[in-house]
PDB file of C-alpha atoms and ligand atoms in Angstrom:
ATOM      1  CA  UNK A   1     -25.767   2.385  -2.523  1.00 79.00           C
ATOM      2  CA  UNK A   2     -23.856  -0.718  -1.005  1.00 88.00           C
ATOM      3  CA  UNK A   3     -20.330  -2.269  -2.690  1.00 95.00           C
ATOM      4  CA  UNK A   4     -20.981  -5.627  -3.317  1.00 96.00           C
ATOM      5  CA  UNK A   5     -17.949  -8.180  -4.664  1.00 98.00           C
ATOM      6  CA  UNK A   6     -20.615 -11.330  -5.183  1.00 97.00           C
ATOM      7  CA  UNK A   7     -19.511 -14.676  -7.174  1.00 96.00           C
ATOM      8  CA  UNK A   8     -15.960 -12.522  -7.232  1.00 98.00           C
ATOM      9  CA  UNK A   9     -12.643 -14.131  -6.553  1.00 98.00           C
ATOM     10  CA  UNK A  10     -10.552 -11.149  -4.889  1.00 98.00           C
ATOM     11  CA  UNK A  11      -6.947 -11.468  -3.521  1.00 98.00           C
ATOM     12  CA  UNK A  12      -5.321  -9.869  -0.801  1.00 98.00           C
ATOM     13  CA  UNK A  13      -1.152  -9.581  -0.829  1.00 98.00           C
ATOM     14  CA  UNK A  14       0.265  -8.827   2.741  1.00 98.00           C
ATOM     15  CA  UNK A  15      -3.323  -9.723   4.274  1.00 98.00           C
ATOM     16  CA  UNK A  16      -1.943 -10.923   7.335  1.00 98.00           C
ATOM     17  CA  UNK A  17      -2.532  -7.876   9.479  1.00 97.00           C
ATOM     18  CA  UNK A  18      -3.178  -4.412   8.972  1.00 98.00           C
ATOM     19  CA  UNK A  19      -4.541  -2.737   6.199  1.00 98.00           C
ATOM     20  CA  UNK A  20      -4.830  -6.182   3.991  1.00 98.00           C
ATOM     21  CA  UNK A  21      -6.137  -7.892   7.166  1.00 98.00           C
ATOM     22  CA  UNK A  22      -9.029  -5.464   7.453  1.00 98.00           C
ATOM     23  CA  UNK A  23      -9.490  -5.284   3.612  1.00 98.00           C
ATOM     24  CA  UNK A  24     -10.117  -8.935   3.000  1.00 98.00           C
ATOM     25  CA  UNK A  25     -12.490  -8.700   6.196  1.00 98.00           C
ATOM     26  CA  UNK A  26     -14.394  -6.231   3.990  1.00 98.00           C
ATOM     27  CA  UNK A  27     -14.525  -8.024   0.885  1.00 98.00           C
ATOM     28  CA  UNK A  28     -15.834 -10.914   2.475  1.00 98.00           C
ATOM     29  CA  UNK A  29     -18.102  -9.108   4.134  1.00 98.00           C
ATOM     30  CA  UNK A  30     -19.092  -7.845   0.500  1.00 98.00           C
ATOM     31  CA  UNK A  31     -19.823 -10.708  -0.555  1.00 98.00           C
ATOM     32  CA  UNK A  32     -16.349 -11.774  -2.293  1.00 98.00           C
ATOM     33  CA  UNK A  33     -14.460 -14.979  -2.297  1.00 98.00           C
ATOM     34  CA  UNK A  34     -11.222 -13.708  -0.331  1.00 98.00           C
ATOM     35  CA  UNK A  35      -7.480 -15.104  -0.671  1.00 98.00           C
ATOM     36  CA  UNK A  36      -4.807 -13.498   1.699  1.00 98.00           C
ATOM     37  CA  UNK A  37      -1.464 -14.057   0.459  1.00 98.00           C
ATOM     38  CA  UNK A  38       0.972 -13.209   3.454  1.00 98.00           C
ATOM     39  CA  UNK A  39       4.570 -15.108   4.411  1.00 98.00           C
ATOM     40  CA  UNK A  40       2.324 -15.554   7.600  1.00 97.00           C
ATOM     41  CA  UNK A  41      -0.863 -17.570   8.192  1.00 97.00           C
ATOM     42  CA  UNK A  42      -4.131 -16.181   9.030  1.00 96.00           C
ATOM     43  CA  UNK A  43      -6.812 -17.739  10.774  1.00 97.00           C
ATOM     44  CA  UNK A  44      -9.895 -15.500   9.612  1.00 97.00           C
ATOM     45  CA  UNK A  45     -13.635 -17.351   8.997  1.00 97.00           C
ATOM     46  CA  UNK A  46     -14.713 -16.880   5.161  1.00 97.00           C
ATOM     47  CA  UNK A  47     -10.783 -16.142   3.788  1.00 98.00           C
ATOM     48  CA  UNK A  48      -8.372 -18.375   2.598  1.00 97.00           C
ATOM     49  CA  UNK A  49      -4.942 -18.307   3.554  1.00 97.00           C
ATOM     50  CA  UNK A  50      -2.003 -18.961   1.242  1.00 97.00           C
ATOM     51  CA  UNK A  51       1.375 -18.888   3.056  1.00 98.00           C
ATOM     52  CA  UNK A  52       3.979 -17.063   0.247  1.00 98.00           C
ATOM     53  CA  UNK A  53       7.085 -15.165   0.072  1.00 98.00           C
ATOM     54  CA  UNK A  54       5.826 -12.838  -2.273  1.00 98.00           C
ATOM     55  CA  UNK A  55       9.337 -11.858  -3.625  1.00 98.00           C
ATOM     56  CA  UNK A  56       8.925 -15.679  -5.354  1.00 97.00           C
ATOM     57  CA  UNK A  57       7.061 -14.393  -8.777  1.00 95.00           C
ATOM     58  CA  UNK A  58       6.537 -18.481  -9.362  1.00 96.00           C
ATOM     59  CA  UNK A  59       5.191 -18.881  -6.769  1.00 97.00           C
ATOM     60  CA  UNK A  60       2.829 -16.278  -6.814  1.00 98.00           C
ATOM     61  CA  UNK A  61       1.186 -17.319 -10.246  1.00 98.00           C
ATOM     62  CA  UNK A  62       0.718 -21.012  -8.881  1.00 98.00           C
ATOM     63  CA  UNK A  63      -1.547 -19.732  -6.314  1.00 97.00           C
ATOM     64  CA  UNK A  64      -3.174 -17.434  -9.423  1.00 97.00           C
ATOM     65  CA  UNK A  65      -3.800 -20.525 -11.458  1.00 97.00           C
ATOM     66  CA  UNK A  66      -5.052 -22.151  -8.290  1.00 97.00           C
ATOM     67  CA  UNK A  67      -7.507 -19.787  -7.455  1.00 97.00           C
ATOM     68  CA  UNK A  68      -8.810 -19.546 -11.377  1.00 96.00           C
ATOM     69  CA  UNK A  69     -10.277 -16.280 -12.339  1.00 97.00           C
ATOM     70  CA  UNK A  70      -9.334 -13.147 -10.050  1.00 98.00           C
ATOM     71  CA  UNK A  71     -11.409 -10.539 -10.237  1.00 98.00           C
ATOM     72  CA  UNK A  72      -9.874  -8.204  -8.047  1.00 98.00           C
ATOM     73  CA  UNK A  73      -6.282  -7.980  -6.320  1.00 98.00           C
ATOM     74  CA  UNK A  74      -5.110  -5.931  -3.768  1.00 99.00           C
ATOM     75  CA  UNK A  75      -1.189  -5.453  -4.351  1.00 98.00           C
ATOM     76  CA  UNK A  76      -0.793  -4.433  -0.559  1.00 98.00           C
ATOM     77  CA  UNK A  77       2.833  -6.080   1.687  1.00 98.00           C
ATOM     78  CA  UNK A  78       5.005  -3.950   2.042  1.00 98.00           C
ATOM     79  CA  UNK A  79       7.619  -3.118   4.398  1.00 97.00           C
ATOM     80  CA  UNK A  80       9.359  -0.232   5.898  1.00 96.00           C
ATOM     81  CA  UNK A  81      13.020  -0.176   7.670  1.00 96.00           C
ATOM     82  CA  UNK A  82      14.195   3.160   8.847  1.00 95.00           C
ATOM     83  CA  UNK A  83      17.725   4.703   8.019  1.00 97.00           C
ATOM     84  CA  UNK A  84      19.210   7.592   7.601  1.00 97.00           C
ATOM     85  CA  UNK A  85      20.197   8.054   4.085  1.00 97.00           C
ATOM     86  CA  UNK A  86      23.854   7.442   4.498  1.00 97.00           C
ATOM     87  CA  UNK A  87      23.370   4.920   6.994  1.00 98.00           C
ATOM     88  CA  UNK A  88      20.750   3.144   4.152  1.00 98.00           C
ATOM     89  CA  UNK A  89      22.518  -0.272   3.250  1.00 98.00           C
ATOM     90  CA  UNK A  90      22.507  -2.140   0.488  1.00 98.00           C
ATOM     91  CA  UNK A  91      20.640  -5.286   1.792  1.00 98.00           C
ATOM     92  CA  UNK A  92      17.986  -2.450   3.075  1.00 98.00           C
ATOM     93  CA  UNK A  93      17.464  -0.899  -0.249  1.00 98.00           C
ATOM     94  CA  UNK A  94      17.511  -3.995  -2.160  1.00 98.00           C
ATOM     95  CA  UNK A  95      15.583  -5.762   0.318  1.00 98.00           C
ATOM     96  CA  UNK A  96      12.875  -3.185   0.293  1.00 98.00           C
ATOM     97  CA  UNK A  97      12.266  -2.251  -3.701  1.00 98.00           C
ATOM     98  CA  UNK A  98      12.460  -5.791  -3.789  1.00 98.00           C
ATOM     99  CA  UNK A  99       9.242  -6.541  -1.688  1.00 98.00           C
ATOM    100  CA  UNK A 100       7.524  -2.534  -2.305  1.00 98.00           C
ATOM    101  CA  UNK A 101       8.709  -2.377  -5.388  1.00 98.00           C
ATOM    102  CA  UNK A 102       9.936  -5.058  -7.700  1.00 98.00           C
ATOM    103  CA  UNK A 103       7.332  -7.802  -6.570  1.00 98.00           C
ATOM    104  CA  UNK A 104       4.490  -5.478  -7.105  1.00 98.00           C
ATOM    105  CA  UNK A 105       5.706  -5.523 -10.519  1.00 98.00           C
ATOM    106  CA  UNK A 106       5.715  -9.097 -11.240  1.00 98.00           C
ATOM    107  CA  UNK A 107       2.947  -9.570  -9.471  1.00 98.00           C
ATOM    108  CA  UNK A 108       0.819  -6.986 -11.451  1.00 98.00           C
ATOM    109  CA  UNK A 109       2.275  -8.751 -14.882  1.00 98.00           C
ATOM    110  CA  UNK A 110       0.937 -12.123 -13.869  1.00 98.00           C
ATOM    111  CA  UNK A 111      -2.278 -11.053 -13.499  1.00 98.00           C
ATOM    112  CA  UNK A 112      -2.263  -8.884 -16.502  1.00 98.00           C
ATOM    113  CA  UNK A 113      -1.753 -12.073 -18.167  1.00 98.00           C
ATOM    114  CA  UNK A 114      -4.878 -13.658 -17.247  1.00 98.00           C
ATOM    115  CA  UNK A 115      -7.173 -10.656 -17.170  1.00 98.00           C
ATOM    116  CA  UNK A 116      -6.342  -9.519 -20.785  1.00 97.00           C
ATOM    117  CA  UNK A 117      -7.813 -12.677 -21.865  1.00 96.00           C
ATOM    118  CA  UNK A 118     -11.122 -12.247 -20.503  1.00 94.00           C
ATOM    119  CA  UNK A 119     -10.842  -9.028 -20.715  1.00 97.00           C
ATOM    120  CA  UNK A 120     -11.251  -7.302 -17.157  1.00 98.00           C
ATOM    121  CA  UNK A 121     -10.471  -7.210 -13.486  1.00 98.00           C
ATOM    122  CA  UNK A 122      -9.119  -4.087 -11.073  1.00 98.00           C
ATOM    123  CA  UNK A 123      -6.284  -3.992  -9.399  1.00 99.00           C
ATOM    124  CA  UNK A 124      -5.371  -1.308  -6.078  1.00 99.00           C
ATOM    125  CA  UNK A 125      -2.172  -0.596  -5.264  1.00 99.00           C
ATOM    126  CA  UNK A 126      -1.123   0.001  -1.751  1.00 98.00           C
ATOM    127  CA  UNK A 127       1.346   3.293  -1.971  1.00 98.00           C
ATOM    128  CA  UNK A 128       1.823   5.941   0.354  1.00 98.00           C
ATOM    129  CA  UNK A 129       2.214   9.373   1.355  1.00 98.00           C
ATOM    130  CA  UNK A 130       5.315   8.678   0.868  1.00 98.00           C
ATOM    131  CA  UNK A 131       5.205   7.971  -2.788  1.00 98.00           C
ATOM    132  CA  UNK A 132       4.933  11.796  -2.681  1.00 97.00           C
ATOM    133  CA  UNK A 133       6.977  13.342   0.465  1.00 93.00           C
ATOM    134  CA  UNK A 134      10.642  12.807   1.557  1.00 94.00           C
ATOM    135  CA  UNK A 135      10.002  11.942   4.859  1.00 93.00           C
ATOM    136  CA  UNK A 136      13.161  11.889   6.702  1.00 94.00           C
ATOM    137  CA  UNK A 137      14.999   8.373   7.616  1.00 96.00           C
ATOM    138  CA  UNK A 138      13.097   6.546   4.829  1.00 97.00           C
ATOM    139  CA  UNK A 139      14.738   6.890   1.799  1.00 98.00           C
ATOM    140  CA  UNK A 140      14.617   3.577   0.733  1.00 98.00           C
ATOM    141  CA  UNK A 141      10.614   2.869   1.487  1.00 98.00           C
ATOM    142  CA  UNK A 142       9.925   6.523  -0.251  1.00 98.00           C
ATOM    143  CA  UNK A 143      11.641   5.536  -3.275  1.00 98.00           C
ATOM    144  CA  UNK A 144       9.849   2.284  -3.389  1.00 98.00           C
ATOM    145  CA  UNK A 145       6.764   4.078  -3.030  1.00 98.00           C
ATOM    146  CA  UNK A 146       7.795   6.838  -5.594  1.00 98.00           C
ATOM    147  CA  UNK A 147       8.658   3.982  -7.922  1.00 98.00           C
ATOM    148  CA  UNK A 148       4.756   2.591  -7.641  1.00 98.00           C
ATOM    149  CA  UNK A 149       3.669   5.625  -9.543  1.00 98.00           C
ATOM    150  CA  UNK A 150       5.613   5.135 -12.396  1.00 98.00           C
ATOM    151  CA  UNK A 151       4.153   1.326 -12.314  1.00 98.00           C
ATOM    152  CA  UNK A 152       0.192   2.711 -11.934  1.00 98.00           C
ATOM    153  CA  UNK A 153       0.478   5.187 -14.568  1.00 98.00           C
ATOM    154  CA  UNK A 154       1.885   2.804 -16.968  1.00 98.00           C
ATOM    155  CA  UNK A 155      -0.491  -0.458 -16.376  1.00 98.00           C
ATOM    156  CA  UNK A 156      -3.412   1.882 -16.334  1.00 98.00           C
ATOM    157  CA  UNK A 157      -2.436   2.987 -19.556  1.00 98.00           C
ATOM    158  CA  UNK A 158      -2.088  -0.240 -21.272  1.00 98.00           C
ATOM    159  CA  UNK A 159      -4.547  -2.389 -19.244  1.00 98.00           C
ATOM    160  CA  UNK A 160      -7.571   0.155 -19.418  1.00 98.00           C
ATOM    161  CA  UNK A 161      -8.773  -0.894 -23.121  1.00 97.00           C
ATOM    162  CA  UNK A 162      -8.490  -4.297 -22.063  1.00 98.00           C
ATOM    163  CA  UNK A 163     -11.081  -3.151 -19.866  1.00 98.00           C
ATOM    164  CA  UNK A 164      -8.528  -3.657 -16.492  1.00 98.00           C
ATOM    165  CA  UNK A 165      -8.796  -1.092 -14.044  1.00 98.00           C
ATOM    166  CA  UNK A 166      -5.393  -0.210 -11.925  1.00 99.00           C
ATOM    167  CA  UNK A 167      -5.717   2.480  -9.168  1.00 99.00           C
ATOM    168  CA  UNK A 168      -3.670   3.084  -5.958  1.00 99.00           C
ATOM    169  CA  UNK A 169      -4.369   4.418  -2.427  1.00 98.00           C
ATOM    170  CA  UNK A 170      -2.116   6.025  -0.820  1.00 98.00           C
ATOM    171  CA  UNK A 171      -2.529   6.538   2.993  1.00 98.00           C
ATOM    172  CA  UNK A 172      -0.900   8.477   5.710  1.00 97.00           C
ATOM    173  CA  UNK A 173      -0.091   7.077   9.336  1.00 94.00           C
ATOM    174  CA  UNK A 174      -1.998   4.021   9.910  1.00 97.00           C
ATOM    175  CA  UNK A 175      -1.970   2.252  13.306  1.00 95.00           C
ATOM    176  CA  UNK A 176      -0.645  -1.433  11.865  1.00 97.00           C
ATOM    177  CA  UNK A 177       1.826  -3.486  13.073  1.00 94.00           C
ATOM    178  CA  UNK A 178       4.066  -1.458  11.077  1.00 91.00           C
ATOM    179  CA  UNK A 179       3.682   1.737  12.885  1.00 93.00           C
ATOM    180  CA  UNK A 180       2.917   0.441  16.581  1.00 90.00           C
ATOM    181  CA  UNK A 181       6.380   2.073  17.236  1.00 89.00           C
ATOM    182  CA  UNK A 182       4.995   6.032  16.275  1.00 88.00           C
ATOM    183  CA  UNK A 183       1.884   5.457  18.085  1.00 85.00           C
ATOM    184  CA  UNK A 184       3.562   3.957  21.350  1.00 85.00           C
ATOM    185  CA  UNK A 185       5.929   6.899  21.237  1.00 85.00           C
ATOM    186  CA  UNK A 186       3.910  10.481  22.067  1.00 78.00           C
ATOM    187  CA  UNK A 187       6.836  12.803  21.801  1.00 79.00           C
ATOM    188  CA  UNK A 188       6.417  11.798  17.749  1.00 82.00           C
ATOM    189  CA  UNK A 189       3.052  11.450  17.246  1.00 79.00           C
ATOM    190  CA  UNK A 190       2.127  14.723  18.862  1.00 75.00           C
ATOM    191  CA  UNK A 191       3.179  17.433  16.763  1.00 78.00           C
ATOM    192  CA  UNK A 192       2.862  14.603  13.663  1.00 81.00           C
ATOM    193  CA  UNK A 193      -0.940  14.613  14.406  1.00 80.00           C
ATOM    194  CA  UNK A 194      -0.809  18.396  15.538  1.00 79.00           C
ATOM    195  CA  UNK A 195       0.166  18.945  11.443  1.00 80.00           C
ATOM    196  CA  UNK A 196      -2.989  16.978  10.572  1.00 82.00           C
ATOM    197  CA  UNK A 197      -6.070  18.781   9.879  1.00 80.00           C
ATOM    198  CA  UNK A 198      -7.879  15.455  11.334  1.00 83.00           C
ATOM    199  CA  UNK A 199      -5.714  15.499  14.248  1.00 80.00           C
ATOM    200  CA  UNK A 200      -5.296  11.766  14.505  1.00 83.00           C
ATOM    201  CA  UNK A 201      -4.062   8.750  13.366  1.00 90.00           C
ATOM    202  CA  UNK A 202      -5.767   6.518  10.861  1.00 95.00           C
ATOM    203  CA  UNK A 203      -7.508   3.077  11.555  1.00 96.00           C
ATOM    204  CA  UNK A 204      -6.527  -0.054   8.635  1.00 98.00           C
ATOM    205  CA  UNK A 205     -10.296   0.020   8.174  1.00 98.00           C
ATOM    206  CA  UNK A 206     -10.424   3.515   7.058  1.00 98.00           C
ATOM    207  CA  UNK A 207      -7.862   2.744   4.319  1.00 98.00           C
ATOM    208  CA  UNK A 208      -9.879  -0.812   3.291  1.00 98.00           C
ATOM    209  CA  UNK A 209     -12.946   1.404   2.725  1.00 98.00           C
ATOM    210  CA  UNK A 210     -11.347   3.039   0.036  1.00 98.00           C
ATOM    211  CA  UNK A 211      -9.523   0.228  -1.539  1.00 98.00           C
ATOM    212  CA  UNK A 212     -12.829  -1.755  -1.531  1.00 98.00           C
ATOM    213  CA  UNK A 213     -14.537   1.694  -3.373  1.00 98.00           C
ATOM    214  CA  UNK A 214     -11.705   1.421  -5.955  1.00 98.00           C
ATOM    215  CA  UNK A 215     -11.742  -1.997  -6.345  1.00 98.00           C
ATOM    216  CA  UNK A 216     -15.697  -2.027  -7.140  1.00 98.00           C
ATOM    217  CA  UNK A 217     -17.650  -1.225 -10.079  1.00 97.00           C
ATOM    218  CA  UNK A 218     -18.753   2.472  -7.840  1.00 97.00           C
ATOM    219  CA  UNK A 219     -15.101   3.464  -9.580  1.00 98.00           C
ATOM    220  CA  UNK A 220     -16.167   2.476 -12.615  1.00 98.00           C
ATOM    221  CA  UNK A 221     -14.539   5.158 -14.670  1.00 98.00           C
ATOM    222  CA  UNK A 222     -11.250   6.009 -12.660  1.00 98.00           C
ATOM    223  CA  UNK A 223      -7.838   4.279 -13.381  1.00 98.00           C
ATOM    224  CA  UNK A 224      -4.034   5.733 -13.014  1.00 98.00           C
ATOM    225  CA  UNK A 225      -5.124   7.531  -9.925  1.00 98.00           C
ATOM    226  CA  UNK A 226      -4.100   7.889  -6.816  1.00 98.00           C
ATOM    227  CA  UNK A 227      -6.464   8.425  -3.361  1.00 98.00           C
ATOM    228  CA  UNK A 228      -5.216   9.472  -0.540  1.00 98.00           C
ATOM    229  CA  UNK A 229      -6.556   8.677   2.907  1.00 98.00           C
ATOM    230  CA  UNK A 230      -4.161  10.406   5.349  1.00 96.00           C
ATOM    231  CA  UNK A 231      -6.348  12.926   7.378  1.00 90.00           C
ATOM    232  CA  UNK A 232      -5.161  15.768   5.381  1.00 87.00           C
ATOM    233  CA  UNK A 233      -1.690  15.075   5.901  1.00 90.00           C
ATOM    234  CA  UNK A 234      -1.013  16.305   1.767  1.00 92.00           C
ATOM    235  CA  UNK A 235      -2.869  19.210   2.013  1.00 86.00           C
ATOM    236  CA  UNK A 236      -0.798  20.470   4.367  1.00 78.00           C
ATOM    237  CA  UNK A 237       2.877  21.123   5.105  1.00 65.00           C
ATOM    238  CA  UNK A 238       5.211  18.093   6.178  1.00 54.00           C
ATOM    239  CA  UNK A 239       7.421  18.467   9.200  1.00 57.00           C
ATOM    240  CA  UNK A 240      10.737  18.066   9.538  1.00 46.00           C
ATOM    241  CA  UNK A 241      12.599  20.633  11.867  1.00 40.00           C
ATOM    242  CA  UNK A 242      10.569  19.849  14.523  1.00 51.00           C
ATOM    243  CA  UNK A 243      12.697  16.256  14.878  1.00 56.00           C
ATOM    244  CA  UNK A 244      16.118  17.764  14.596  1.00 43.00           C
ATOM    245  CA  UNK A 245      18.335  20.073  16.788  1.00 71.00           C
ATOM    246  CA  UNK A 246      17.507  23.884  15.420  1.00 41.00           C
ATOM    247  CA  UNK A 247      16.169  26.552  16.261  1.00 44.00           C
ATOM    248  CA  UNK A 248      13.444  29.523  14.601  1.00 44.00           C
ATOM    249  CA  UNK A 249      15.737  32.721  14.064  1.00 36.00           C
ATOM    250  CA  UNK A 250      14.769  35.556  11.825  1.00 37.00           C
ATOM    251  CA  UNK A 251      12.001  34.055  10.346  1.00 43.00           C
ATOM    252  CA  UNK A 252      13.585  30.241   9.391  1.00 47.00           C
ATOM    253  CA  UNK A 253      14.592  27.220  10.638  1.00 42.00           C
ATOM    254  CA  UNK A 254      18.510  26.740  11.052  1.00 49.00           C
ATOM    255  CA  UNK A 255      20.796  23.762  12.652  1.00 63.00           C
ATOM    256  CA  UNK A 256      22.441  25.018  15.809  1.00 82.00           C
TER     257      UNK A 256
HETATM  258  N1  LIG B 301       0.649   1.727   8.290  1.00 80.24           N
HETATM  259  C1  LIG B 301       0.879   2.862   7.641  1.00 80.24           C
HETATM  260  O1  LIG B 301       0.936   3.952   8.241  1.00 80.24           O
HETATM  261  C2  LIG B 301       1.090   2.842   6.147  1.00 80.24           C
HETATM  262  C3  LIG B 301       1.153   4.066   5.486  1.00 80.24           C
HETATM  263  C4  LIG B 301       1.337   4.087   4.106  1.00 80.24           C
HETATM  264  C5  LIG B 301       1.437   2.896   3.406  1.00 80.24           C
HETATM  265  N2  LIG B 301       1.381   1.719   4.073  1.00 80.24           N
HETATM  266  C6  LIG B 301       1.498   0.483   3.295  1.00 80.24           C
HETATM  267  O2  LIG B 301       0.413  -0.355   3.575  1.00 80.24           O
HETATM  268  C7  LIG B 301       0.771  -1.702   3.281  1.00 80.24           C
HETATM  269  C8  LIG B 301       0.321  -2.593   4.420  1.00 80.24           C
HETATM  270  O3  LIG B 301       1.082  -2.290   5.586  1.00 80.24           O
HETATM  271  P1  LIG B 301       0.491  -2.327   7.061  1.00 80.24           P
HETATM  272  O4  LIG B 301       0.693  -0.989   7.621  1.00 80.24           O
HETATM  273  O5  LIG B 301      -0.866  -2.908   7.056  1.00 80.24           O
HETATM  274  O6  LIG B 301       1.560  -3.256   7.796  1.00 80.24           O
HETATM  275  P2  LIG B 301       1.616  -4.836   8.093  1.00 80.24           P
HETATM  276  O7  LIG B 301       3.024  -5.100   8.476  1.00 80.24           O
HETATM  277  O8  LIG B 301       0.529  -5.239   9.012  1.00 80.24           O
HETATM  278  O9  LIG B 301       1.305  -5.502   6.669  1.00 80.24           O
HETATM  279  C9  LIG B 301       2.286  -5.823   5.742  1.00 80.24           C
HETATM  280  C10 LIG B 301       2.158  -7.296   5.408  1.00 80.24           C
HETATM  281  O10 LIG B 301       3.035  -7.615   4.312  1.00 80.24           O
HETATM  282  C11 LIG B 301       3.519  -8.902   4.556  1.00 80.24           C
HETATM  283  N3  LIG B 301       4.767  -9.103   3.795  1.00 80.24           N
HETATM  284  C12 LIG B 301       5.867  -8.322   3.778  1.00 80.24           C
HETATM  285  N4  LIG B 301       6.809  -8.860   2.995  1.00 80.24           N
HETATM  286  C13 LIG B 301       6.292 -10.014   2.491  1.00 80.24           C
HETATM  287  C14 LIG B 301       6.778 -11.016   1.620  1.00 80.24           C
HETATM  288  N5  LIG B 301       8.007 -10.961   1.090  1.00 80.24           N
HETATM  289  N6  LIG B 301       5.971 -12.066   1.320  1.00 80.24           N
HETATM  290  C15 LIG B 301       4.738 -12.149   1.864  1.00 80.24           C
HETATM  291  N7  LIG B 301       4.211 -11.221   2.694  1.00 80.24           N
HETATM  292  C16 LIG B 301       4.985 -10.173   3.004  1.00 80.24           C
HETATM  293  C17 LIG B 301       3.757  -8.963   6.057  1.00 80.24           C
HETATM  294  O11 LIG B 301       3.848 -10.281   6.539  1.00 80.24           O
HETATM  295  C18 LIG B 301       2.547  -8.201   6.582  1.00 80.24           C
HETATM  296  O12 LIG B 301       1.479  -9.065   6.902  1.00 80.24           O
HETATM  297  C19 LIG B 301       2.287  -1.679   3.024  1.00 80.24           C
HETATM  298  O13 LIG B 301       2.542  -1.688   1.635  1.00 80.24           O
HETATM  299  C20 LIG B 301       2.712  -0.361   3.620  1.00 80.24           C
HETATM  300  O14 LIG B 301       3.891   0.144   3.017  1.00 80.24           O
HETATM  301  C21 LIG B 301       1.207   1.663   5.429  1.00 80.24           C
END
């Protein structure tokens, strides 16, 4: 069985690297027309390369009347700033739903638009672990992520007899530009792997593979759900302890 996206018209959001980067690659591998939509060029044989600030819903649906028919998109950017929760700011959370969040939404109506009326087209979402756990120092991102679900459930539920698909992946740690920091710094990423029953890290191909699975007709009957490709990070308990100043004492964790 091979995944094949011929005579398709599939677009990428937040292409420009990582986990969109190696998606597009894939589609066009498959056969697809690609479009990367990024704030930065790319420079990628076989993929075209729109330059937007996604947050800018008008301009996203000029480059969707542009391109013409899209039969796929991969709702993807996304970006991450770290705080503690009382050290979260206001331009950081509004900054972040805004790009994770609120643009995903906009972006997902505009193309509802146009693939109600021929009735069809999938969409993947890129969420997260994190649209599950409350991972320390990322309150903002996790409710942005959180916030996603409520979006999927919703536009799979109204989309599907239109014949839509919508569908989200959610991975774990990915090495991307996004997470270079973790995997330069060992003292994190060891016991953060050590909790995974894969033991590593994940590559941005690893997560494409599964977007281009739920993208394609293979997922023919699954919409509203969720995927996770994290190495078996959900199946098993989250750390937190390990990062703060504690210590084990009668059988629990406490802060010294
Ligand atoms: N890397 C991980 O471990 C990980 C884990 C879970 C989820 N994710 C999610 O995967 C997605 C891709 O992230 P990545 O890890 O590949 O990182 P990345 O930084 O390589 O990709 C994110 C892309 O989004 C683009 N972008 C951000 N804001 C934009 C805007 N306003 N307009 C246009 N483009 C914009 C960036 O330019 C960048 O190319 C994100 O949604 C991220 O939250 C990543």
């Amino acid at each position: 069985m091979e995944i094949r996206f011929d005579q398709m018209n599939c677009v990428v959001t937040g292409g420009a690297g990582g986990i969109g980067l190696a998606t597009a690659r894939l589609l066009r591998d498959s056969g697809a027309s690609a479009w990367i939509l990024d704030r930065e060029a790319v420079s990628e044989p076989g993929i075209e390369s729109c330059i937007v600030d996604l947050t800018d819903d008008r301009a996203f649906a000029n480059v969707l009347d542009a391109i013409g028919q899209v039969d796929v998109a991969v709702l993807n950017a996304g970006i991450c700033r770290p705080q503690q929760l009382e050290e979260t700011t206001r331009e950081n959370w509004q900054a972040t739903l805004e790009v994770n969040l609120s643009a995903v939404f906009f972006q997902l109506k505009e193309l509802a638009i146009r693939m109600k009326q021929r009735r069809g087209g999938s969409i993947v979402i890129t969420a997260s672990t994190n649209s599950f756990d409350g991972e320390a120092g990322l309150i903002s991102y996790n409710a942005s992520k959180a916030g996603l679900m409520g979006i999927l459930h919703t536009a799979a539920n109204e989309l599907g007899p239109y014949g839509i698909r919508v569908n989200a992946v959610c991975p774990g740690l990915i090495r991307t530009r996004l997470t270079e920091g973790a995997f330069g710094d060992e003292s994190m990423i060891k016991p953060y792997f050590g909790a995974l029953p894969l033991g590593r890290g994940g590559k941005p191909v690893e997560v494409a593979q599964t977007i281009a699975f739920l993208a394609s007709d293979m997922a023919s009957y699954m919409t509203g759900t969720s995927v996770f490709v994290d190495g078996g990070q959900m199946a098993t308990k989250f750390g937190t302890w390990g990062s703060l100043d504690a210590r084990f004492e009668s059988g629990e964790w406490k802060l010294n």
